[in-house]
Coordinates of C-alpha atoms in Angstrom, one line a residue:
X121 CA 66.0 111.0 64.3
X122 CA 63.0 110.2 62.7
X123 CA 61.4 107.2 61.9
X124 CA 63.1 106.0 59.2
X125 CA 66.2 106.6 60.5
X126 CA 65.6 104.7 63.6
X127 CA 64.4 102.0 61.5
X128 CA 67.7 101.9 59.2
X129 CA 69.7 102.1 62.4
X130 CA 68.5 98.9 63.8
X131 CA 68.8 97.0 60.8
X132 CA 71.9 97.7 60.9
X133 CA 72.7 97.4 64.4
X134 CA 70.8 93.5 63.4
X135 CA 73.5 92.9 61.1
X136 CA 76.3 94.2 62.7
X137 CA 75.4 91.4 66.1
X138 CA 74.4 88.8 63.4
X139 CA 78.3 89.1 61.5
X140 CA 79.9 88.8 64.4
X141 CA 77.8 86.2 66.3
X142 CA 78.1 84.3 63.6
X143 CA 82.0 84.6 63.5
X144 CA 81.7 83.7 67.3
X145 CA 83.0 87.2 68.3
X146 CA 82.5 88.2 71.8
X147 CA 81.1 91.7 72.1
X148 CA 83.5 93.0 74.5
X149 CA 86.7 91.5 72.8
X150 CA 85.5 92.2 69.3
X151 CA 85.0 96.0 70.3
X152 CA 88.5 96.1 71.7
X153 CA 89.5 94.8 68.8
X154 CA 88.3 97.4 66.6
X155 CA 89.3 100.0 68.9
X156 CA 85.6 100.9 69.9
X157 CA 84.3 100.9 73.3
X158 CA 81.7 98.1 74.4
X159 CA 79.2 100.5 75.2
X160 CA 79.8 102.2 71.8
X161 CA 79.1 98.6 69.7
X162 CA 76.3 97.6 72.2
X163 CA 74.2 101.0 71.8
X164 CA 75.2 100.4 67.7
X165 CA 73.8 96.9 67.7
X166 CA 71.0 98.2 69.7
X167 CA 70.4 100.8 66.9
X168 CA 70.2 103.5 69.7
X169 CA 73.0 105.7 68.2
X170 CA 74.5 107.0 64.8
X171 CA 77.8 105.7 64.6
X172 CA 80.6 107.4 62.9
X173 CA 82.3 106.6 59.1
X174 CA 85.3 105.7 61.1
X175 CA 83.2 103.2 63.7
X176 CA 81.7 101.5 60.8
X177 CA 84.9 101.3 58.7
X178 CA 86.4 99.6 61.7
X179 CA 83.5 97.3 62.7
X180 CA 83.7 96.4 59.0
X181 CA 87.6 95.5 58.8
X182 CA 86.7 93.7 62.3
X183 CA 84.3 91.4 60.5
X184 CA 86.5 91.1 57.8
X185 CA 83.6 92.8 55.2
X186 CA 83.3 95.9 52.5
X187 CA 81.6 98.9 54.5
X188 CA 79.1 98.9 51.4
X189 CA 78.2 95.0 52.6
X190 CA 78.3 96.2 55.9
X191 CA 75.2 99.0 54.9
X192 CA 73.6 96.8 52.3
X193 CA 71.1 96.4 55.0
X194 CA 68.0 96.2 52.7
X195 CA 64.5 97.6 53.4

């Protein structure tokens, strides 16, 4: 990955922990929920992995938000 990549990947992973915190989601029971494992959303949030379409379609649905909402992460 390079730079900005990594950069875009931990925005995101910032917005992904601040939906859910703010929706009072747990991180292990909101990753069961979506049919993700907890290490999977933790190294998302973390912005230490590229997650899947799929992973992001269901983290989205999870947080009850559009997947273009979801990447509207800004610059």
């Amino acid at each position: 990955m390079n730079t900005k990549e990594k950069e875009f990947f931990i925005r995101l992973g910032v917005k992904i922990r601040k939906l859910r915190e703010e929706k009072e989601y747990e991180q292990k029971a909101f990753a069961f929920d979506c049919d993700i494992g907890r290490t999977q959303l933790y190294m998302i949030e973390s912005g230490k992995t590229n997650p899947r379409l799929l992973t992001l379609m269901k983290i989205a649905q999870g947080l009850d938000v559009s997947i273009s909402e979801l990447l509207n992460i800004g610059k």
